[in-house]
Amino acid sequence: MSIVLDQVTKRYQGAPVVNDVSLEVAEGEFFVLLGPSGSGKSTLLRAIAGLTSVDHGRIHLHGQDVTHLSARQRGVGFVFQNYALFKHMTVGENIEFALRVRRMKAAERVKRRKELLRLVALEGMDDRLPTQLSGGQQQRVAVARALAHKPQVLLLDEPFGALDAKIREELRRTIRQVQRELKITTVLVTHDQEEAFALADRIGVMNLGRLLETGKPEELYASPATRFVATFLGAANLLLARQTAQGICFGRMPVRTQVSERAETTREHEVVAVLRPEEIELAPTRDALRTSFIANGVVEEVVFTGALERLRVRIDNDSAEEARLAAVSSDSQPANAVLEVTRTQHEQRAFPVTLQQTVAIGVRRIHVLPTPLSSYTACGPTSEAVQRLVRHPFLTELAARMKTRIAVRTEAALGQLDTDKPASEPITGVAVISSSGNVARQVEWLLRNGAGEIMVLPAHVAAPRRVLIHWADDVVRRSTLAVAASLLRHVPAEAVYLGILPSHSDESQKPIGVRSLLDARSEAQAVHGLEMRTELHFGAAGEELHRQLSEAPDQMLILGISNMQQIHEEFGALFAAPASYSMMVVYRSAKEIDQAARADHARGDHVRDEAPVKARERAAIGR
Ligand code: ADP
Ligand code: MG
């Protein structure tokens, strides 16, 4: 490996702007770091270069730990967005600068300079001053200068930033050629997905300081794991659907089409489906579709863009008996979804459409995101309580970031376990309750009514800066990590897994505890793409967690349980007192997990990993 980052964290004013980033870049690879402005890309690149220190984690270049070495000692080449050439020096002097500093002989310097100018296609420009060059040419000089001392790694921070489209493309080609010719390991930062596609062997997408996903451009585009990557890499329609035993349903009937998915359980549950605009087919009638019908719709907008036609089609829920589509939107009112559709010239000729025309909508391919957090349902015993909850700043922020909706549900019987009154209909998505009532009873009531995730919010709690993760037993490890990973993609907080050993445990049990931490960390990384810290604590789990959470403000707990009694007994301390922290309870029964594993097995899907610590040993942990 050429570049290895291990949980690199950089904080400014206490907030992580680069949050636990781990990454390996192979020898000779062209890696593109892609993300919106402010996501931490430049900070991470500067950390690799040694231009900024890190608060946590290690950086290796070519097998050497360089975390505490200066920029000069790391020997990387760096190109910034704003050309940053020495204005009073000629092109030749600029390029030779680093060589002079390194006391290279004059004749050798000249030879190297000529080589570099040929490489960036600026032969003969040695004596020009930067002001006599175009922006694109200045950036070529900057690249040549960065390469002068033969660095083993080239880092480029939005090098095309200030250039116009045509010059960008030219310079892009030059950089790709130079990189191929020298086979130099390269990391380029950009916020432009087209640029990332054009250059990258592999892309890493950053948001809110976290590295969300890495992969080959075509893999990330076809099968993103996260909402953010799905919508940042190209256009995507996100729709809420139901995963049933028969398949993916938008209404009552399963959609018969190619579906790529990674179902977590066999329990019927709400999922987020990604429909790319180019995978949608339009036809005059349902029977004329060659793909699987999902609904009828009305054409609201048609834009001709040359090669492609872009349309917006509003789904007509009432017209389609079996399809009730809910757009993933931040509205609390389930609006009729608007789909983005793109069509080729060929498709346009086959079926021309006009505004306000009714069309049948079919879909060629659906990708289901593996996220367990699809939408939110604010629940309370009265409509006033529900309305207060819907306006909760942290909840609205979270829903907006996840581009999902908050449904509302008033249940007079919420928390009344003795009346045996069920919910008016099953709860979908994450149930959200206020922490003011009898939390333990409300949580149990919701679990009995089919909720799998419950968020408990104190009235004035802010977005957390630190999220603690704990599960009661290994049955819920996977589900808890999946929820944690999904939530932490939308909150700029540090993630810490707490392993808790009983206070009477002796020294001999400590290695088992430590091993379980490592297992948890590697599963979070490998299966869920979540980087988290780990800590080993001693005590009674409920009390210890409550103590940790009450110690500092702005914390949240993600707690996995597999048995409803755990709310009242083992973790009673967390639900009893009026809390200052928010909680996400993840519940999966052992039976449900067992069924899912069996279904996996029947499908020949054996990847469900067996953690190396034996079950007998694990029983001692997390109690
Ligand atoms: P990007 O390159 O993805 O646009 P940056 O790495 O430049 O993002 O910045 C990430 C975040 O860190 C931003 O919110 C930015 O304001 C903050 N930041 C960057 N440098 C500093 C600094 N020296 N002091 C305080 N905050 C900073
Ligand atoms: Mg930047």
CSV table of N, CA and C in Angstrom, one decimal, residues 75-77 99 102 104 111-112 115-116 145-153 184:
chain,number,residue,atom,x,y,z
A,75,GLY,N,7.9,14.0,1.7
A,75,GLY,CA,8.2,13.9,0.2
A,75,GLY,C,7.0,13.7,-0.6
A,76,VAL,N,6.0,14.5,-0.4
A,76,VAL,CA,4.8,14.4,-1.3
A,76,VAL,C,4.8,15.6,-2.2
A,77,GLY,N,4.2,15.5,-3.4
A,77,GLY,CA,4.0,16.7,-4.3
A,77,GLY,C,2.6,17.2,-4.1
A,99,LEU,N,14.4,21.7,-6.4
A,99,LEU,CA,15.6,21.0,-6.6
A,99,LEU,C,16.8,21.7,-6.1
A,102,ARG,N,17.1,21.2,-2.5
A,102,ARG,CA,17.7,19.9,-2.2
A,102,ARG,C,19.1,19.8,-2.8
A,104,MET,N,20.5,20.1,-5.8
A,104,MET,CA,20.8,19.3,-7.0
A,104,MET,C,21.7,20.1,-7.9
A,111,LYS,N,18.2,19.3,-16.8
A,111,LYS,CA,17.7,18.1,-17.5
A,111,LYS,C,16.3,17.7,-16.9
A,112,ARG,N,16.2,17.8,-15.6
A,112,ARG,CA,14.9,17.4,-15.0
A,112,ARG,C,13.8,18.4,-15.4
A,115,GLU,N,12.6,17.6,-18.9
A,115,GLU,CA,11.7,16.4,-18.8
A,115,GLU,C,10.3,16.8,-18.4
A,116,LEU,N,10.2,17.6,-17.3
A,116,LEU,CA,9.0,17.9,-16.7
A,116,LEU,C,8.1,18.8,-17.6
A,145,ARG,N,6.1,21.5,-11.1
A,145,ARG,CA,6.8,21.8,-9.9
A,145,ARG,C,6.6,20.8,-8.8
A,146,ALA,N,5.4,20.4,-8.6
A,146,ALA,CA,5.1,19.4,-7.6
A,146,ALA,C,5.8,18.0,-7.8
A,147,LEU,N,6.1,17.8,-9.1
A,147,LEU,CA,6.7,16.5,-9.5
A,147,LEU,C,8.2,16.5,-9.5
A,148,ALA,N,8.8,17.8,-9.4
A,148,ALA,CA,10.2,18.0,-9.6
A,148,ALA,C,11.1,17.1,-8.8
A,149,HIS,N,10.8,16.9,-7.5
A,149,HIS,CA,11.7,16.2,-6.6
A,149,HIS,C,11.3,14.7,-6.6
A,150,LYS,N,10.6,14.3,-7.6
A,150,LYS,CA,10.2,12.9,-7.7
A,150,LYS,C,9.5,12.3,-6.5
A,151,PRO,N,8.4,13.0,-6.1
A,151,PRO,CA,7.7,12.5,-4.9
A,151,PRO,C,7.1,11.1,-5.2
A,152,GLN,N,6.8,10.4,-4.2
A,152,GLN,CA,6.1,9.1,-4.4
A,152,GLN,C,4.6,9.2,-4.4
A,153,VAL,N,4.2,10.3,-3.9
A,153,VAL,CA,2.7,10.6,-3.9
A,153,VAL,C,2.4,12.0,-4.4
A,184,ILE,N,2.5,7.3,-10.7
A,184,ILE,CA,2.6,7.8,-9.3
A,184,ILE,C,1.2,7.8,-8.6
